[in-house]
Amino acid sequence: MEDIEIVNLWKQYSKKLDESLVLNTQHAADITKMKVQSFLNGMKPLKIFTVLLGFFWVGFLDVLIIHLFNTATSFFLVSATILSLLNKLAIGIYLYQLILIYQADINQPVLATQDKLARLKSSTLWIARILFLQLPLWTTFYLTTSMFTNGNNVFYIVQISVTLLFTLAAFWLFFNIRFENKDRKWFRLIFNGNEWTPVMKSMELLDQVREYRSEIKNSDT
Amino acid sequence: MNTSGQPDLFLDVIQANKGIIYKVANAYCFHAEDRKDLVQEIIIQLWKSFHNYTDAYKYSTWMYRIALNTAISFYRKESRRQHVSNPLHAEILHLEDTSGIDETTQNIKFLQQFIGELKELDKAVMLLYMEEKSLKEIAAITGISATNTATKIARIKKILKQKFDNIKN
């Protein structure tokens, strides 16, 4: 098939469409009467639920910290405070991204718009990185001073090993969860769920945008 | 441009360029249900952006930008078969029965299928090429330079030709 044949084929397709494509003007007119959705109304229920759950969780942590401030151990207070801060940071980034995506200007050229949107969506990985940092805190919040003064060697070995392991895992994930590793097996395993599909697809699109951009650079030089 | 109270003008623009919406939706959505949703989403986005339209560009350029941006983002949302808070479920654009499957119709179907299999950005570039847009206009819509567009198109055409050759052999 020659170039001209492909274009001619498309022309015939366009001609057929011109002859047979019908616009339902009533439904199109209905759209012009629709109220523009606010940011909150435009959010999917799952996203609203996630944000609410996040607010509830950090609220619960903060109430615990305030109420137990004079009675809880330092281990608990420090762990819970860092946990609360990390979660607040994650919620903040999540909301900020959602607002930026909502406000994205789709009147702009395709490459620029898709680059911006894909970057925003794929930067959701930052949320995962931050949330993984809380891993070691789950191995320290229950500790007390007496556990250390009265503990035996088994306790020390198990406790230190587990905390060390969780800390290493948290930092390893924090530094390795990034775009460049998106094709690794472990990466695909972590971000396997449906909720992560848009993020994975955004990263694939970023690859395409980079390919186009690098060719633009090459053709300019 | 103040378009408040100008739904009639908007509908005229949509009517005159309905082929753009359909072709973009058809290239980015395989399933009829998804395509129906995408057509609606594109028209919603066009209406929301109508007040931003300036005559610096042609209506078709403005429409292609929004339709392609919406289609690529929509594609990434995965197949959305449920109609969450969707008051307009009816089909806005539909094809009247075009019965009879000759060789040309069959080839058009293959071409649509092959276009559908391209990567998102390649698909956008190829759609515009087949619509016989000039390299300058393609650059205005996609933001990709003329030189780069020409190189890309040559590569994509090669892929399409290869696919057509495969089905013939």
Coordinates of C-alpha atoms in Angstrom, one line a residue:
Chain A
M1 CA 0.0 0.0 0.0
E2 CA 1.4 3.4 -1.1
D3 CA 1.3 6.7 0.9
I4 CA -1.3 8.1 -1.5
E5 CA -3.5 5.0 -1.0
I6 CA -3.6 5.5 2.8
V7 CA -4.6 9.1 2.5
N8 CA -7.2 8.3 -0.2
L9 CA -8.6 5.6 2.0
W10 CA -8.9 8.1 4.8
K11 CA -10.6 10.5 2.4
Q12 CA -13.2 7.9 1.6
Y13 CA -13.7 7.3 5.3
S14 CA -14.2 11.1 5.8
K15 CA -16.6 11.2 2.9
K16 CA -18.6 8.4 4.4
L17 CA -18.7 10.1 7.7
D18 CA -19.8 13.4 6.1
E19 CA -22.7 11.5 4.5
S20 CA -23.8 9.5 7.4
L21 CA -22.7 11.1 10.7
V22 CA -25.6 12.7 12.5
L23 CA -25.3 15.1 15.5
N24 CA -28.0 14.7 18.1
T25 CA -28.4 18.5 18.5
Q26 CA -30.8 18.2 21.4
H27 CA -28.2 16.3 23.5
A28 CA -25.4 18.6 22.4
A29 CA -27.6 21.6 23.4
D30 CA -28.2 19.9 26.8
I31 CA -24.4 20.0 27.4
T32 CA -24.4 23.8 27.0
K33 CA -27.0 24.0 29.8
M34 CA -25.0 21.8 32.2
K35 CA -23.4 23.5 35.1
V36 CA -19.6 23.4 35.2
Q37 CA -18.7 21.1 38.0
S38 CA -16.7 22.4 40.9
F39 CA -13.4 20.8 41.8
L40 CA -15.1 18.8 44.6
N41 CA -18.1 17.7 42.5
G42 CA -15.8 16.6 39.8
M43 CA -13.8 14.3 42.0
K44 CA -14.4 10.6 41.8
P45 CA -16.0 9.0 44.9
L46 CA -13.0 6.8 45.5
K47 CA -10.7 9.9 45.6
I48 CA -13.0 11.7 48.0
F49 CA -13.1 8.6 50.2
T50 CA -9.3 8.3 50.1
V51 CA -8.9 12.0 51.2
L52 CA -11.5 11.6 53.9
L53 CA -9.9 8.5 55.2
G54 CA -6.6 10.3 55.3
F55 CA -8.1 13.2 57.2
F56 CA -9.7 10.8 59.6
W57 CA -6.5 8.9 60.2
V58 CA -4.3 12.0 60.8
G59 CA -7.0 13.5 63.0
F60 CA -7.1 10.3 65.0
L61 CA -3.3 10.3 65.4
D62 CA -3.3 14.0 66.5
V63 CA -6.0 13.4 69.1
L64 CA -4.1 10.4 70.4
I65 CA -0.9 12.5 70.6
I66 CA -2.6 15.4 72.4
H67 CA -4.5 13.2 74.9
L68 CA -1.6 10.9 75.7
F69 CA 1.1 13.6 75.7
N70 CA 1.7 13.4 79.4
T71 CA 1.3 9.7 79.8
A72 CA 2.6 8.0 76.7
T73 CA 6.2 7.0 76.1
S74 CA 8.6 9.1 74.1
F75 CA 8.8 6.2 71.6
F76 CA 5.0 6.4 71.0
L77 CA 4.9 10.2 70.8
V78 CA 7.8 10.5 68.4
S79 CA 6.6 7.6 66.2
A80 CA 3.0 8.9 66.1
T81 CA 4.1 12.5 65.4
I82 CA 6.3 11.5 62.5
L83 CA 3.6 9.2 61.3
S84 CA 1.1 12.1 61.4
L85 CA 3.4 14.5 59.6
L86 CA 4.2 12.0 56.8
N87 CA 0.5 11.3 56.3
K88 CA -0.3 15.0 56.3
L89 CA 2.4 15.6 53.7
A90 CA 1.0 12.8 51.5
I91 CA -2.5 14.1 51.7
G92 CA -1.3 17.6 50.9
I93 CA 0.6 16.4 47.8
Y94 CA -2.4 14.3 46.7
L95 CA -4.8 17.2 47.0
Y96 CA -2.4 19.6 45.3
Q97 CA -1.9 17.2 42.3
L98 CA -5.7 16.7 42.0
I99 CA -6.2 20.5 41.9
L100 CA -3.4 21.0 39.3
I101 CA -4.8 18.2 37.1
Y102 CA -8.3 19.7 37.4
Q103 CA -6.9 23.2 36.4
A104 CA -4.8 21.9 33.5
D105 CA -5.4 24.0 30.4
I106 CA -6.3 21.6 27.5
N107 CA -6.4 24.4 25.0
Q108 CA -2.6 24.2 24.8
P109 CA -0.7 22.1 22.2
V110 CA -1.0 18.3 22.8
L111 CA 2.7 17.6 23.6
A112 CA 2.9 20.4 26.3
T113 CA -0.5 19.5 27.9
Q114 CA 0.2 15.8 27.9
D115 CA 3.7 16.3 29.3
K116 CA 2.2 18.4 32.2
L117 CA -0.6 16.0 32.9
A118 CA 1.6 12.9 32.7
R119 CA 4.2 14.4 35.0
L120 CA 1.5 15.4 37.5
K121 CA -0.1 11.9 37.5
S122 CA 3.2 10.1 37.6
S123 CA 4.4 12.2 40.5
T124 CA 1.8 10.4 42.5
L125 CA 4.8 8.1 43.1
W126 CA 6.0 10.7 45.6
I127 CA 3.0 9.9 47.8
A128 CA 4.0 6.2 47.7
R129 CA 7.6 7.1 48.5
I130 CA 6.6 9.2 51.5
L131 CA 4.1 6.7 52.8
F132 CA 6.7 3.9 52.7
L133 CA 8.9 6.0 54.9
Q134 CA 6.6 5.3 57.8
L135 CA 7.4 1.6 57.8
P136 CA 10.0 1.6 60.6
L137 CA 7.6 3.7 62.8
W138 CA 5.3 0.7 63.1
T139 CA 8.2 -1.2 64.8
T140 CA 8.9 1.5 67.4
F141 CA 5.6 3.1 68.6
Y142 CA 4.9 0.3 71.2
L143 CA 8.4 0.4 72.8
T144 CA 8.9 1.4 76.4
T145 CA 12.1 2.2 78.4
S146 CA 11.4 -0.8 80.7
M147 CA 11.4 -3.1 77.7
F148 CA 15.0 -2.1 77.1
T149 CA 16.1 -2.3 80.8
N150 CA 14.3 -5.6 81.4
G151 CA 14.7 -7.1 77.9
N152 CA 16.8 -10.2 77.2
N153 CA 19.1 -10.8 74.2
V154 CA 16.4 -12.4 72.1
F155 CA 14.3 -9.2 72.4
Y156 CA 17.2 -7.0 71.5
I157 CA 18.2 -9.1 68.5
V158 CA 14.6 -9.4 67.2
Q159 CA 13.7 -5.8 67.8
I160 CA 16.8 -4.3 66.3
S161 CA 16.7 -6.6 63.3
V162 CA 13.1 -5.9 62.5
T163 CA 13.5 -2.1 62.9
L164 CA 16.7 -2.1 60.9
L165 CA 15.1 -4.2 58.2
F166 CA 12.0 -1.9 58.0
T167 CA 14.2 1.2 58.0
L168 CA 16.4 -0.2 55.2
A169 CA 13.3 -1.2 53.2
A170 CA 11.7 2.2 53.7
F171 CA 14.8 4.1 52.5
W172 CA 15.5 1.7 49.7
L173 CA 11.9 2.1 48.4
F174 CA 12.1 5.9 48.9
F175 CA 15.1 6.2 46.7
N176 CA 14.2 3.5 44.2
I177 CA 10.5 4.2 43.5
R178 CA 11.1 6.5 40.5
F179 CA 10.3 6.7 36.8
E180 CA 13.5 5.1 35.7
N181 CA 12.7 1.8 37.5
K182 CA 9.1 1.6 36.1
D183 CA 9.9 -1.5 34.1
R184 CA 11.5 -3.5 36.9
K185 CA 9.6 -6.5 38.2
W186 CA 9.4 -5.4 41.8
F187 CA 8.1 -2.0 40.7
R188 CA 5.3 -3.6 38.6
L189 CA 4.5 -5.8 41.5
I190 CA 4.0 -2.9 44.0
F191 CA 2.0 -0.8 41.5
N192 CA -0.1 -3.6 40.2
G193 CA -3.6 -2.5 41.3
N194 CA -6.3 -0.8 39.2
E195 CA -5.8 2.4 41.1
W196 CA -2.2 2.6 39.9
T197 CA -3.0 1.9 36.2
P198 CA -3.4 5.6 35.3
V199 CA -0.1 6.4 36.9
M200 CA 1.6 3.5 35.0
K201 CA 0.0 4.7 31.8
S202 CA 1.1 8.2 32.5
M203 CA 4.7 7.0 32.8
E204 CA 4.4 5.2 29.5
L205 CA 3.1 8.4 27.9
L206 CA 6.0 10.4 29.5
D207 CA 8.3 8.0 27.7
Q208 CA 6.6 8.9 24.4
V209 CA 6.8 12.7 25.2
R210 CA 10.5 12.3 26.0
E211 CA 11.0 10.4 22.8
Y212 CA 9.4 13.3 20.9
R213 CA 11.3 15.9 22.8
S214 CA 14.6 14.3 22.3
E215 CA 14.0 14.0 18.6
I216 CA 13.0 17.7 18.6
K217 CA 16.4 18.5 20.3
N218 CA 18.3 16.3 17.8
S219 CA 16.6 17.9 14.8
D220 CA 17.4 21.3 16.2
T221 CA 21.1 20.6 16.5
Chain B
M1 CA -14.1 36.2 23.2
N2 CA -17.3 36.5 25.2
T3 CA -19.3 33.4 24.5
S4 CA -21.9 33.7 27.3
G5 CA -25.3 33.2 25.8
Q6 CA -23.7 31.8 22.6
P7 CA -24.7 28.1 22.7
D8 CA -26.1 28.5 19.2
L9 CA -22.7 29.5 17.8
F10 CA -21.1 26.6 19.7
L11 CA -23.6 24.1 18.3
D12 CA -22.9 25.4 14.8
V13 CA -19.2 24.9 15.3
I14 CA -19.8 21.4 16.6
Q15 CA -22.1 20.6 13.7
A16 CA -19.6 21.9 11.1
N17 CA -16.7 19.9 12.7
K18 CA -18.5 16.9 14.1
G19 CA -16.2 14.6 11.9
I20 CA -13.2 15.8 14.0
I21 CA -14.8 14.6 17.2
Y22 CA -15.9 11.3 15.8
K23 CA -12.6 10.5 14.2
V24 CA -10.6 11.3 17.3
A25 CA -12.9 9.3 19.5
N26 CA -12.9 6.4 17.1
A27 CA -9.1 6.4 17.0
Y28 CA -8.7 6.4 20.8
C29 CA -11.6 4.1 21.8
F30 CA -12.1 0.6 20.4
H31 CA -15.4 -0.1 22.3
A32 CA -18.6 1.6 21.2
E33 CA -19.7 2.4 24.8
D34 CA -16.3 4.0 25.6
R35 CA -16.4 5.9 22.4
K36 CA -19.9 7.3 23.2
D37 CA -18.6 8.5 26.6
L38 CA -15.5 10.0 24.9
V39 CA -17.6 11.9 22.4
Q40 CA -19.6 13.3 25.2
E41 CA -16.5 14.2 27.2
I42 CA -14.9 16.0 24.3
I43 CA -18.0 18.0 23.7
I44 CA -18.2 18.9 27.4
Q45 CA -14.5 20.0 27.3
L46 CA -15.1 22.0 24.1
W47 CA -18.0 23.8 25.7
K48 CA -16.0 24.5 28.9
S49 CA -13.2 25.9 26.8
F50 CA -15.4 27.8 24.3
H51 CA -15.0 31.1 26.1
N52 CA -11.2 30.8 25.8
Y53 CA -11.3 30.4 22.1
T54 CA -9.5 33.2 20.2
D55 CA -9.5 33.6 16.4
A56 CA -5.7 33.4 16.5
Y57 CA -6.4 29.8 15.4
K58 CA -9.0 28.2 13.2
Y59 CA -11.9 26.4 14.9
S60 CA -10.6 23.1 13.7
T61 CA -7.1 23.7 15.3
W62 CA -8.7 24.6 18.6
M63 CA -11.0 21.6 18.3
Y64 CA -8.2 19.2 17.5
R65 CA -6.2 20.4 20.5
I66 CA -9.0 19.8 22.9
A67 CA -10.3 16.6 21.3
L68 CA -6.8 15.0 21.3
N69 CA -5.9 16.2 24.8
T70 CA -9.2 14.9 26.1
A71 CA -8.9 11.6 24.2
I72 CA -5.3 10.9 25.4
S73 CA -6.2 11.6 29.0
F74 CA -9.5 9.7 28.7
Y75 CA -7.7 6.8 27.3
R76 CA -5.5 6.7 30.4
K77 CA -8.5 6.5 32.6
E78 CA -9.1 3.0 31.3
S79 CA -12.4 1.6 30.1
R80 CA -15.1 3.4 31.9
R81 CA -18.2 1.4 31.4
Q82 CA -20.1 2.8 34.3
H83 CA -21.7 6.2 33.9
V84 CA -21.0 7.9 37.2
S85 CA -23.0 11.1 37.6
N86 CA -23.7 11.2 33.9
P87 CA -27.0 12.8 33.0
L88 CA -26.5 12.5 29.3
H89 CA -26.2 8.9 28.5
A90 CA -27.7 9.1 25.0
E91 CA -25.5 9.0 22.0
I92 CA -24.6 12.4 20.7
L93 CA -23.0 11.4 17.5
H94 CA -24.1 8.3 15.6
L95 CA -23.5 6.8 12.2
E96 CA -26.5 6.0 10.1
D97 CA -26.5 2.5 8.6
T98 CA -23.9 2.1 5.9
S99 CA -24.6 -1.4 4.8
G100 CA -22.5 -3.2 2.3
I101 CA -18.9 -4.4 2.9
D102 CA -16.8 -3.9 -0.2
E103 CA -13.0 -4.0 -0.3
T104 CA -12.7 -0.3 0.4
T105 CA -14.8 -0.5 3.5
Q106 CA -12.8 -3.5 4.6
N107 CA -9.5 -1.6 4.0
I108 CA -10.9 1.4 5.9
K109 CA -11.6 -0.9 8.9
F110 CA -8.1 -2.2 8.7
L111 CA -6.7 1.3 8.6
Q112 CA -8.8 2.3 11.6
Q113 CA -7.6 -0.8 13.4
F114 CA -3.9 -0.1 12.6
I115 CA -4.3 3.6 13.7
G116 CA -5.9 2.4 16.9
E117 CA -2.9 0.2 17.6
L118 CA -0.4 3.1 17.4
K119 CA 1.0 4.9 20.5
E120 CA -1.1 7.8 21.7
L121 CA 1.1 10.6 20.3
D122 CA 1.9 8.8 17.1
K123 CA -1.8 8.3 16.6
A124 CA -2.4 12.1 17.0
V125 CA 0.3 12.9 14.5
M126 CA -1.0 10.4 12.0
L127 CA -4.6 11.4 12.3
L128 CA -3.6 15.0 11.4
Y129 CA -1.4 13.9 8.6
M130 CA -4.3 11.9 7.0
E131 CA -6.6 14.9 7.5
E132 CA -4.1 16.6 5.2
K133 CA -3.1 19.2 7.7
S134 CA 0.0 21.2 6.8
L135 CA 3.1 20.6 8.9
K136 CA 2.6 24.1 10.2
E137 CA -0.9 23.3 11.4
I138 CA 0.2 20.0 12.9
A139 CA 2.8 21.9 14.8
A140 CA 0.2 24.4 16.1
I141 CA -2.0 21.5 17.3
T142 CA 0.6 19.2 18.7
G143 CA 3.6 21.5 19.5
I144 CA 5.8 19.1 17.6
S145 CA 8.2 20.8 15.1
A146 CA 7.6 20.4 11.4
T147 CA 10.9 18.5 10.9
N148 CA 10.2 16.1 13.7
T149 CA 6.6 15.6 12.5
A150 CA 7.8 14.7 9.0
T151 CA 10.3 12.2 10.4
K152 CA 7.6 10.7 12.6
I153 CA 5.1 10.4 9.8
A154 CA 7.6 8.7 7.6
R155 CA 8.2 6.1 10.3
I156 CA 4.5 5.6 11.1
K157 CA 3.6 5.2 7.4
K158 CA 6.3 2.5 7.1
I159 CA 4.6 0.6 10.0
L160 CA 1.2 1.0 8.5
K161 CA 2.4 -0.2 5.1
Q162 CA 4.0 -3.2 6.8
K163 CA 0.7 -4.1 8.5
F164 CA -1.2 -3.8 5.2
D165 CA 1.4 -6.0 3.5
N166 CA 1.0 -8.6 6.3
I167 CA -2.7 -8.9 5.8
K168 CA -2.4 -9.3 2.1
N169 CA 0.2 -12.0 2.4

